[in-house]
């Protein structure tokens, strides 16, 4: 397996909808990812095994120094091979190059060791309101 990573890589809506459904265990949606990303994101990272999309992370931002990791997903067959950590590393590099000073992430408890150990995030005090 030879994985390539591309900041603001070209993507196919259908392929990302399929990957998102596989990764998050939901039905395949019809999200127009291209429009959403171009309207709201600082950037995103696509991971490909040859031409097949096997990983993705979205980096939203506040237009200033704060960027936010969203929608990190890796295809089941590509997990536990460093793809997720490499996606985050590329997101860090892209965010830093854009002038951001902080990269934030929220995650479910079972992903704590991934984000803290594999990716280098550190715990901070934060708040959340479920809407």
mmCIF file of N, CA and C in Angstrom:
data_model
loop_
_atom_site.group_PDB
_atom_site.id
_atom_site.type_symbol
_atom_site.label_atom_id
_atom_site.label_comp_id
_atom_site.label_asym_id
_atom_site.label_seq_id
_atom_site.Cartn_x
_atom_site.Cartn_y
_atom_site.Cartn_z
ATOM 1 N N UNK A 1 0.845 -1.175 0.000
ATOM 2 C CA UNK A 1 0.000 0.000 0.000
ATOM 3 C C UNK A 1 0.892 1.240 0.000
ATOM 4 N N UNK A 2 0.660 2.123 -0.956
ATOM 5 C CA UNK A 2 1.382 3.384 -1.043
ATOM 6 C C UNK A 2 0.369 4.510 -0.915
ATOM 7 N N UNK A 3 0.395 5.189 0.218
ATOM 8 C CA UNK A 3 -0.573 6.249 0.485
ATOM 9 C C UNK A 3 0.065 7.597 0.180
ATOM 10 N N UNK A 4 -0.690 8.451 -0.518
ATOM 11 C CA UNK A 4 -0.272 9.828 -0.753
ATOM 12 C C UNK A 4 -1.254 10.743 -0.032
ATOM 13 N N UNK A 5 -0.763 11.898 0.378
ATOM 14 C CA UNK A 5 -1.560 12.869 1.131
ATOM 15 C C UNK A 5 -1.505 14.198 0.399
ATOM 16 N N UNK A 6 -2.657 14.853 0.294
ATOM 17 C CA UNK A 6 -2.695 16.114 -0.437
ATOM 18 C C UNK A 6 -3.556 17.133 0.312
ATOM 19 N N UNK A 7 -2.931 18.258 0.670
ATOM 20 C CA UNK A 7 -3.633 19.388 1.282
ATOM 21 C C UNK A 7 -4.493 20.037 0.204
ATOM 22 N N UNK A 8 -5.753 20.241 0.501
ATOM 23 C CA UNK A 8 -6.731 20.823 -0.420
ATOM 24 C C UNK A 8 -6.794 20.028 -1.722
ATOM 25 N N UNK A 9 -6.698 18.709 -1.577
ATOM 26 C CA UNK A 9 -6.731 17.819 -2.731
ATOM 27 C C UNK A 9 -8.092 17.802 -3.411
ATOM 28 N N UNK A 10 -8.074 17.517 -4.683
ATOM 29 C CA UNK A 10 -9.321 17.385 -5.437
ATOM 30 C C UNK A 10 -10.069 16.170 -4.895
ATOM 31 N N UNK A 11 -11.374 16.266 -4.803
ATOM 32 C CA UNK A 11 -12.128 15.126 -4.301
ATOM 33 C C UNK A 11 -13.440 14.982 -5.033
ATOM 34 N N UNK A 12 -13.928 13.780 -4.983
ATOM 35 C CA UNK A 12 -15.188 13.405 -5.602
ATOM 36 C C UNK A 12 -16.233 13.288 -4.491
ATOM 37 N N UNK A 13 -17.347 13.981 -4.631
ATOM 38 C CA UNK A 13 -18.390 13.956 -3.607
ATOM 39 C C UNK A 13 -18.846 12.539 -3.289
ATOM 40 N N UNK A 14 -19.064 11.727 -4.312
ATOM 41 C CA UNK A 14 -19.557 10.360 -4.086
ATOM 42 C C UNK A 14 -18.544 9.541 -3.291
ATOM 43 N N UNK A 15 -17.270 9.659 -3.636
ATOM 44 C CA UNK A 15 -16.231 8.898 -2.929
ATOM 45 C C UNK A 15 -16.146 9.324 -1.468
ATOM 46 N N UNK A 16 -16.236 10.630 -1.199
ATOM 47 C CA UNK A 16 -16.164 11.095 0.191
ATOM 48 C C UNK A 16 -17.430 10.722 0.955
ATOM 49 N N UNK A 17 -18.582 10.782 0.325
ATOM 50 C CA UNK A 17 -19.812 10.342 0.985
ATOM 51 C C UNK A 17 -19.735 8.865 1.350
ATOM 52 N N UNK A 18 -19.176 8.033 0.477
ATOM 53 C CA UNK A 18 -19.022 6.600 0.764
ATOM 54 C C UNK A 18 -18.041 6.370 1.904
ATOM 55 N N UNK A 19 -16.892 7.062 1.884
ATOM 56 C CA UNK A 19 -15.905 6.923 2.947
ATOM 57 C C UNK A 19 -16.494 7.390 4.278
ATOM 58 N N UNK A 20 -17.187 8.500 4.266
ATOM 59 C CA UNK A 20 -17.809 9.045 5.477
ATOM 60 C C UNK A 20 -18.816 8.040 6.047
ATOM 61 N N UNK A 21 -19.628 7.438 5.196
ATOM 62 C CA UNK A 21 -20.619 6.453 5.650
ATOM 63 C C UNK A 21 -19.928 5.234 6.250
ATOM 64 N N UNK A 22 -18.880 4.750 5.599
ATOM 65 C CA UNK A 22 -18.137 3.598 6.118
ATOM 66 C C UNK A 22 -17.512 3.922 7.466
ATOM 67 N N UNK A 23 -16.872 5.057 7.553
ATOM 68 C CA UNK A 23 -16.147 5.418 8.762
ATOM 69 C C UNK A 23 -17.029 5.749 9.949
ATOM 70 N N UNK A 24 -18.173 6.353 9.692
ATOM 71 C CA UNK A 24 -19.047 6.781 10.780
ATOM 72 C C UNK A 24 -20.269 5.893 10.952
ATOM 73 N N UNK A 25 -20.366 4.819 10.142
ATOM 74 C CA UNK A 25 -21.449 3.861 10.302
ATOM 75 C C UNK A 25 -22.826 4.443 10.057
ATOM 76 N N UNK A 26 -22.942 5.229 9.016
ATOM 77 C CA UNK A 26 -24.221 5.837 8.676
ATOM 78 C C UNK A 26 -24.531 5.563 7.202
ATOM 79 N N UNK A 27 -25.756 5.819 6.781
ATOM 80 C CA UNK A 27 -26.075 5.633 5.360
ATOM 81 C C UNK A 27 -25.256 6.588 4.491
ATOM 82 N N UNK A 28 -25.048 6.199 3.250
ATOM 83 C CA UNK A 28 -24.326 7.061 2.307
ATOM 84 C C UNK A 28 -25.186 8.293 2.041
ATOM 85 N N UNK A 29 -24.612 9.450 2.284
ATOM 86 C CA UNK A 29 -25.332 10.702 2.096
ATOM 87 C C UNK A 29 -25.143 11.274 0.713
ATOM 88 N N UNK A 30 -25.694 12.429 0.528
ATOM 89 C CA UNK A 30 -25.593 13.156 -0.742
ATOM 90 C C UNK A 30 -24.979 14.543 -0.529
ATOM 91 N N UNK A 31 -24.097 14.649 0.450
ATOM 92 C CA UNK A 31 -23.492 15.936 0.789
ATOM 93 C C UNK A 31 -22.651 16.455 -0.368
ATOM 94 N N UNK A 32 -22.801 17.722 -0.675
ATOM 95 C CA UNK A 32 -21.951 18.375 -1.669
ATOM 96 C C UNK A 32 -20.704 18.865 -0.932
ATOM 97 N N UNK A 33 -19.766 17.937 -0.732
ATOM 98 C CA UNK A 33 -18.552 18.244 0.031
ATOM 99 C C UNK A 33 -17.734 19.348 -0.616
ATOM 100 N N UNK A 34 -17.656 19.343 -1.936
ATOM 101 C CA UNK A 34 -16.856 20.374 -2.610
ATOM 102 C C UNK A 34 -17.358 21.767 -2.235
ATOM 103 N N UNK A 35 -18.659 21.985 -2.330
ATOM 104 C CA UNK A 35 -19.230 23.294 -2.000
ATOM 105 C C UNK A 35 -19.032 23.611 -0.522
ATOM 106 N N UNK A 36 -19.273 22.636 0.338
ATOM 107 C CA UNK A 36 -19.126 22.853 1.778
ATOM 108 C C UNK A 36 -17.694 23.223 2.132
ATOM 109 N N UNK A 37 -16.739 22.473 1.604
ATOM 110 C CA UNK A 37 -15.336 22.725 1.941
ATOM 111 C C UNK A 37 -14.869 24.080 1.424
ATOM 112 N N UNK A 38 -15.230 24.397 0.195
ATOM 113 C CA UNK A 38 -14.790 25.677 -0.370
ATOM 114 C C UNK A 38 -15.434 26.867 0.343
ATOM 115 N N UNK A 39 -16.623 26.671 0.913
ATOM 116 C CA UNK A 39 -17.308 27.762 1.608
ATOM 117 C C UNK A 39 -16.848 27.940 3.050
ATOM 118 N N UNK A 40 -16.438 26.855 3.712
ATOM 119 C CA UNK A 40 -16.254 26.931 5.156
ATOM 120 C C UNK A 40 -14.899 26.462 5.683
ATOM 121 N N UNK A 41 -14.038 25.967 4.854
ATOM 122 C CA UNK A 41 -12.813 25.333 5.354
ATOM 123 C C UNK A 41 -11.559 26.091 4.983
ATOM 124 N N UNK A 42 -10.602 26.055 5.896
ATOM 125 C CA UNK A 42 -9.260 26.524 5.591
ATOM 126 C C UNK A 42 -8.633 25.556 4.588
ATOM 127 N N UNK A 43 -8.849 24.287 4.833
ATOM 128 C CA UNK A 43 -8.302 23.256 3.952
ATOM 129 C C UNK A 43 -8.802 21.897 4.377
ATOM 130 N N UNK A 44 -8.306 20.887 3.728
ATOM 131 C CA UNK A 44 -8.648 19.504 4.010
ATOM 132 C C UNK A 44 -7.507 18.658 3.478
ATOM 133 N N UNK A 45 -7.445 17.445 3.952
ATOM 134 C CA UNK A 45 -6.401 16.533 3.495
ATOM 135 C C UNK A 45 -7.073 15.271 2.981
ATOM 136 N N UNK A 46 -6.676 14.854 1.802
ATOM 137 C CA UNK A 46 -7.142 13.606 1.207
ATOM 138 C C UNK A 46 -5.994 12.608 1.235
ATOM 139 N N UNK A 47 -6.283 11.392 1.671
ATOM 140 C CA UNK A 47 -5.310 10.293 1.625
ATOM 141 C C UNK A 47 -5.786 9.321 0.565
ATOM 142 N N UNK A 48 -4.889 8.953 -0.324
ATOM 143 C CA UNK A 48 -5.252 8.043 -1.402
ATOM 144 C C UNK A 48 -4.284 6.880 -1.491
ATOM 145 N N UNK A 49 -4.842 5.722 -1.729
ATOM 146 C CA UNK A 49 -4.074 4.533 -2.085
ATOM 147 C C UNK A 49 -4.278 4.379 -3.578
ATOM 148 N N UNK A 50 -3.272 4.776 -4.329
ATOM 149 C CA UNK A 50 -3.374 4.933 -5.779
ATOM 150 C C UNK A 50 -4.458 5.982 -6.047
ATOM 151 N N UNK A 51 -5.561 5.626 -6.690
ATOM 152 C CA UNK A 51 -6.615 6.600 -6.972
ATOM 153 C C UNK A 51 -7.795 6.498 -6.014
ATOM 154 N N UNK A 52 -7.729 5.603 -5.054
ATOM 155 C CA UNK A 52 -8.857 5.370 -4.156
ATOM 156 C C UNK A 52 -8.722 6.205 -2.879
ATOM 157 N N UNK A 53 -9.776 6.950 -2.537
ATOM 158 C CA UNK A 53 -9.796 7.745 -1.322
ATOM 159 C C UNK A 53 -9.888 6.818 -0.117
ATOM 160 N N UNK A 54 -8.875 6.864 0.766
ATOM 161 C CA UNK A 54 -8.854 5.991 1.950
ATOM 162 C C UNK A 54 -8.820 6.785 3.252
ATOM 163 N N UNK A 55 -8.716 8.105 3.170
ATOM 164 C CA UNK A 55 -8.709 8.916 4.368
ATOM 165 C C UNK A 55 -9.004 10.363 4.047
ATOM 166 N N UNK A 56 -9.520 11.070 5.065
ATOM 167 C CA UNK A 56 -9.905 12.459 4.874
ATOM 168 C C UNK A 56 -9.946 13.155 6.231
ATOM 169 N N UNK A 57 -9.565 14.423 6.249
ATOM 170 C CA UNK A 57 -9.796 15.281 7.408
ATOM 171 C C UNK A 57 -10.084 16.686 6.899
ATOM 172 N N UNK A 58 -11.043 17.329 7.545
ATOM 173 C CA UNK A 58 -11.444 18.690 7.223
ATOM 174 C C UNK A 58 -10.842 19.620 8.266
ATOM 175 N N UNK A 59 -10.379 20.796 7.837
ATOM 176 C CA UNK A 59 -9.853 21.803 8.756
ATOM 177 C C UNK A 59 -10.651 23.087 8.565
ATOM 178 N N UNK A 60 -11.578 23.325 9.481
ATOM 179 C CA UNK A 60 -12.335 24.569 9.491
ATOM 180 C C UNK A 60 -11.518 25.616 10.241
ATOM 181 N N UNK A 61 -11.933 26.879 10.161
ATOM 182 C CA UNK A 61 -11.179 27.903 10.884
ATOM 183 C C UNK A 61 -12.035 29.110 11.180
ATOM 184 N N UNK A 62 -11.490 29.997 11.979
ATOM 185 C CA UNK A 62 -12.203 31.208 12.361
ATOM 186 C C UNK A 62 -11.802 32.402 11.507
ATOM 187 N N UNK A 63 -10.995 32.196 10.493
ATOM 188 C CA UNK A 63 -10.515 33.289 9.657
ATOM 189 C C UNK A 63 -9.303 33.985 10.244
ATOM 190 N N UNK A 64 -8.846 33.492 11.377
ATOM 191 C CA UNK A 64 -7.700 34.109 12.058
ATOM 192 C C UNK A 64 -6.658 33.075 12.424
ATOM 193 N N UNK A 65 -6.471 32.857 13.736
ATOM 194 C CA UNK A 65 -5.381 32.001 14.185
ATOM 195 C C UNK A 65 -5.837 30.637 14.699
ATOM 196 N N UNK A 66 -7.143 30.370 14.704
ATOM 197 C CA UNK A 66 -7.666 29.100 15.217
ATOM 198 C C UNK A 66 -8.196 28.231 14.085
ATOM 199 N N UNK A 67 -7.733 26.990 14.034
ATOM 200 C CA UNK A 67 -8.240 26.005 13.087
ATOM 201 C C UNK A 67 -8.812 24.830 13.878
ATOM 202 N N UNK A 68 -9.713 24.093 13.262
ATOM 203 C CA UNK A 68 -10.458 23.046 13.951
ATOM 204 C C UNK A 68 -10.510 21.790 13.092
ATOM 205 N N UNK A 69 -10.096 20.671 13.648
ATOM 206 C CA UNK A 69 -10.138 19.386 12.960
ATOM 207 C C UNK A 69 -11.560 18.832 13.022
ATOM 208 N N UNK A 70 -12.093 18.450 11.879
ATOM 209 C CA UNK A 70 -13.424 17.859 11.773
ATOM 210 C C UNK A 70 -13.393 16.670 10.822
ATOM 211 N N UNK A 71 -14.295 15.743 11.044
ATOM 212 C CA UNK A 71 -14.575 14.664 10.088
ATOM 213 C C UNK A 71 -13.381 13.767 9.762
ATOM 214 N N UNK A 72 -12.472 13.562 10.706
ATOM 215 C CA UNK A 72 -11.351 12.658 10.450
ATOM 216 C C UNK A 72 -11.888 11.250 10.217
ATOM 217 N N UNK A 73 -11.541 10.658 9.092
ATOM 218 C CA UNK A 73 -12.052 9.330 8.762
ATOM 219 C C UNK A 73 -11.018 8.573 7.930
ATOM 220 N N UNK A 74 -10.875 7.284 8.239
ATOM 221 C CA UNK A 74 -9.977 6.392 7.509
ATOM 222 C C UNK A 74 -10.764 5.131 7.170
ATOM 223 N N UNK A 75 -10.624 4.659 5.941
ATOM 224 C CA UNK A 75 -11.295 3.434 5.511
ATOM 225 C C UNK A 75 -10.868 2.277 6.414
ATOM 226 N N UNK A 76 -11.779 1.373 6.688
ATOM 227 C CA UNK A 76 -11.494 0.240 7.585
ATOM 228 C C UNK A 76 -10.233 -0.508 7.165
ATOM 229 N N UNK A 77 -10.064 -0.775 5.881
ATOM 230 C CA UNK A 77 -8.918 -1.567 5.399
ATOM 231 C C UNK A 77 -7.581 -0.844 5.557
ATOM 232 N N UNK A 78 -7.628 0.479 5.819
ATOM 233 C CA UNK A 78 -6.401 1.271 5.930
ATOM 234 C C UNK A 78 -6.108 1.710 7.360
ATOM 235 N N UNK A 79 -6.903 1.253 8.305
ATOM 236 C CA UNK A 79 -6.705 1.663 9.700
ATOM 237 C C UNK A 79 -5.520 0.940 10.339
ATOM 238 N N UNK A 80 -5.019 1.509 11.404
ATOM 239 C CA UNK A 80 -3.896 0.963 12.183
ATOM 240 C C UNK A 80 -2.627 0.853 11.351
ATOM 241 N N UNK A 81 -2.488 1.759 10.380
ATOM 242 C CA UNK A 81 -1.300 1.784 9.529
ATOM 243 C C UNK A 81 -0.687 3.184 9.480
ATOM 244 N N UNK A 82 -1.126 4.060 10.374
ATOM 245 C CA UNK A 82 -0.571 5.406 10.442
ATOM 246 C C UNK A 82 -1.245 6.427 9.542
ATOM 247 N N UNK A 83 -2.296 6.023 8.844
ATOM 248 C CA UNK A 83 -2.967 6.937 7.907
ATOM 249 C C UNK A 83 -3.612 8.100 8.656
ATOM 250 N N UNK A 84 -4.319 7.822 9.744
ATOM 251 C CA UNK A 84 -4.976 8.883 10.496
ATOM 252 C C UNK A 84 -3.982 9.889 11.044
ATOM 253 N N UNK A 85 -2.900 9.404 11.623
ATOM 254 C CA UNK A 85 -1.876 10.300 12.166
ATOM 255 C C UNK A 85 -1.238 11.135 11.054
ATOM 256 N N UNK A 86 -1.022 10.541 9.895
ATOM 257 C CA UNK A 86 -0.448 11.284 8.771
ATOM 258 C C UNK A 86 -1.427 12.341 8.247
ATOM 259 N N UNK A 87 -2.723 12.033 8.270
ATOM 260 C CA UNK A 87 -3.725 13.037 7.897
ATOM 261 C C UNK A 87 -3.628 14.245 8.823
ATOM 262 N N UNK A 88 -3.560 13.982 10.130
ATOM 263 C CA UNK A 88 -3.472 15.071 11.108
ATOM 264 C C UNK A 88 -2.160 15.840 10.937
ATOM 265 N N UNK A 89 -1.070 15.141 10.700
ATOM 266 C CA UNK A 89 0.215 15.817 10.478
ATOM 267 C C UNK A 89 0.133 16.771 9.285
ATOM 268 N N UNK A 90 -0.493 16.330 8.198
ATOM 269 C CA UNK A 90 -0.657 17.199 7.025
ATOM 270 C C UNK A 90 -1.585 18.377 7.350
ATOM 271 N N UNK A 91 -2.604 18.138 8.178
ATOM 272 C CA UNK A 91 -3.500 19.219 8.596
ATOM 273 C C UNK A 91 -2.752 20.244 9.450
ATOM 274 N N UNK A 92 -1.874 19.774 10.320
ATOM 275 C CA UNK A 92 -1.044 20.666 11.136
ATOM 276 C C UNK A 92 -0.170 21.522 10.225
ATOM 277 N N UNK A 93 0.495 20.893 9.279
ATOM 278 C CA UNK A 93 1.384 21.623 8.373
ATOM 279 C C UNK A 93 0.621 22.657 7.549
ATOM 280 N N UNK A 94 -0.534 22.270 7.011
ATOM 281 C CA UNK A 94 -1.334 23.200 6.217
ATOM 282 C C UNK A 94 -1.855 24.357 7.042
ATOM 283 N N UNK A 95 -2.274 24.076 8.267
ATOM 284 C CA UNK A 95 -2.779 25.126 9.160
ATOM 285 C C UNK A 95 -1.664 26.089 9.555
ATOM 286 N N UNK A 96 -0.509 25.550 9.865
ATOM 287 C CA UNK A 96 0.643 26.387 10.227
ATOM 288 C C UNK A 96 1.048 27.278 9.045
ATOM 289 N N UNK A 97 1.095 26.706 7.857
ATOM 290 C CA UNK A 97 1.473 27.469 6.664
ATOM 291 C C UNK A 97 0.483 28.596 6.376
ATOM 292 N N UNK A 98 -0.771 28.424 6.791
ATOM 293 C CA UNK A 98 -1.797 29.448 6.585
ATOM 294 C C UNK A 98 -1.760 30.525 7.667
ATOM 295 N N UNK A 99 -0.871 30.394 8.638
ATOM 296 C CA UNK A 99 -0.730 31.397 9.684
ATOM 297 C C UNK A 99 -1.511 31.116 10.956
ATOM 298 N N UNK A 100 -2.098 29.946 11.052
ATOM 299 C CA UNK A 100 -2.823 29.607 12.277
ATOM 300 C C UNK A 100 -1.826 29.328 13.401
ATOM 301 N N UNK A 101 -2.250 29.624 14.622
ATOM 302 C CA UNK A 101 -1.415 29.394 15.792
ATOM 303 C C UNK A 101 -1.926 28.246 16.652
ATOM 304 N N UNK A 102 -3.194 27.854 16.451
ATOM 305 C CA UNK A 102 -3.809 26.821 17.273
ATOM 306 C C UNK A 102 -4.613 25.880 16.389
ATOM 307 N N UNK A 103 -4.527 24.583 16.698
ATOM 308 C CA UNK A 103 -5.352 23.578 16.033
ATOM 309 C C UNK A 103 -6.127 22.835 17.112
ATOM 310 N N UNK A 104 -7.425 22.936 17.068
ATOM 311 C CA UNK A 104 -8.317 22.351 18.067
ATOM 312 C C UNK A 104 -8.920 21.054 17.539
ATOM 313 N N UNK A 105 -9.278 20.168 18.462
ATOM 314 C CA UNK A 105 -10.012 18.963 18.083
ATOM 315 C C UNK A 105 -10.929 18.548 19.233
ATOM 316 N N UNK A 106 -12.112 18.111 18.884
ATOM 317 C CA UNK A 106 -13.027 17.452 19.816
ATOM 318 C C UNK A 106 -13.120 16.010 19.363
ATOM 319 N N UNK A 107 -13.308 15.096 20.306
ATOM 320 C CA UNK A 107 -13.358 13.683 19.927
ATOM 321 C C UNK A 107 -14.115 12.883 20.964
ATOM 322 N N UNK A 108 -14.533 11.702 20.556
ATOM 323 C CA UNK A 108 -15.159 10.775 21.493
ATOM 324 C C UNK A 108 -14.065 10.118 22.328
ATOM 325 N N UNK A 109 -14.423 9.704 23.540
ATOM 326 C CA UNK A 109 -13.446 9.189 24.501
ATOM 327 C C UNK A 109 -12.579 8.063 23.933
ATOM 328 N N UNK A 110 -13.140 7.177 23.122
ATOM 329 C CA UNK A 110 -12.349 6.049 22.611
ATOM 330 C C UNK A 110 -11.240 6.492 21.651
ATOM 331 N N UNK A 111 -11.255 7.759 21.228
ATOM 332 C CA UNK A 111 -10.214 8.274 20.331
ATOM 333 C C UNK A 111 -9.140 9.075 21.069
ATOM 334 N N UNK A 112 -9.243 9.139 22.391
ATOM 335 C CA UNK A 112 -8.303 9.916 23.199
ATOM 336 C C UNK A 112 -6.844 9.534 22.916
ATOM 337 N N UNK A 113 -6.504 8.265 22.943
ATOM 338 C CA UNK A 113 -5.101 7.880 22.751
ATOM 339 C C UNK A 113 -4.625 8.198 21.335
ATOM 340 N N UNK A 114 -5.508 8.099 20.364
ATOM 341 C CA UNK A 114 -5.119 8.468 18.995
ATOM 342 C C UNK A 114 -4.718 9.936 18.946
ATOM 343 N N UNK A 115 -5.588 10.823 19.402
ATOM 344 C CA UNK A 115 -5.304 12.255 19.293
ATOM 345 C C UNK A 115 -4.182 12.705 20.221
ATOM 346 N N UNK A 116 -4.095 12.145 21.419
ATOM 347 C CA UNK A 116 -3.059 12.570 22.354
ATOM 348 C C UNK A 116 -1.722 11.881 22.077
ATOM 349 N N UNK A 117 -1.723 10.578 21.931
ATOM 350 C CA UNK A 117 -0.458 9.844 21.760
ATOM 351 C C UNK A 117 0.045 9.865 20.324
ATOM 352 N N UNK A 118 -0.805 9.525 19.377
ATOM 353 C CA UNK A 118 -0.359 9.413 17.985
ATOM 354 C C UNK A 118 -0.211 10.764 17.307
ATOM 355 N N UNK A 119 -1.016 11.745 17.709
ATOM 356 C CA UNK A 119 -1.042 13.023 16.989
ATOM 357 C C UNK A 119 -0.430 14.194 17.751
ATOM 358 N N UNK A 120 -0.227 14.064 19.049
ATOM 359 C CA UNK A 120 0.439 15.110 19.806
ATOM 360 C C UNK A 120 -0.441 16.207 20.377
ATOM 361 N N UNK A 121 -1.762 16.053 20.314
ATOM 362 C CA UNK A 121 -2.623 17.032 20.969
ATOM 363 C C UNK A 121 -2.435 16.913 22.478
ATOM 364 N N UNK A 122 -2.778 17.981 23.200
ATOM 365 C CA UNK A 122 -2.724 17.934 24.653
ATOM 366 C C UNK A 122 -4.085 18.338 25.202
ATOM 367 N N UNK A 123 -4.358 17.882 26.388
ATOM 368 C CA UNK A 123 -5.640 18.169 27.030
ATOM 369 C C UNK A 123 -5.733 19.645 27.396
ATOM 370 N N UNK A 124 -6.905 20.213 27.215
ATOM 371 C CA UNK A 124 -7.184 21.587 27.623
ATOM 372 C C UNK A 124 -8.576 21.633 28.238
ATOM 373 N N UNK A 125 -8.855 22.677 28.962
ATOM 374 C CA UNK A 125 -10.196 22.894 29.473
ATOM 375 C C UNK A 125 -11.047 23.415 28.316
ATOM 376 N N UNK A 126 -12.216 22.870 28.167
ATOM 377 C CA UNK A 126 -13.107 23.304 27.084
ATOM 378 C C UNK A 126 -14.539 23.115 27.537
ATOM 379 N N UNK A 127 -15.447 23.673 26.804
ATOM 380 C CA UNK A 127 -16.861 23.542 27.112
ATOM 381 C C UNK A 127 -17.624 23.147 25.859
ATOM 382 N N UNK A 128 -18.812 22.613 26.075
ATOM 383 C CA UNK A 128 -19.626 22.141 24.950
ATOM 384 C C UNK A 128 -21.090 22.218 25.326
ATOM 385 N N UNK A 129 -21.911 22.677 24.411
ATOM 386 C CA UNK A 129 -23.359 22.646 24.567
ATOM 387 C C UNK A 129 -23.907 21.795 23.443
ATOM 388 N N UNK A 130 -24.634 20.739 23.774
ATOM 389 C CA UNK A 130 -25.294 19.922 22.764
ATOM 390 C C UNK A 130 -26.515 20.679 22.270
ATOM 391 N N UNK A 131 -26.611 20.879 20.985
ATOM 392 C CA UNK A 131 -27.739 21.604 20.408
ATOM 393 C C UNK A 131 -28.707 20.631 19.840
#
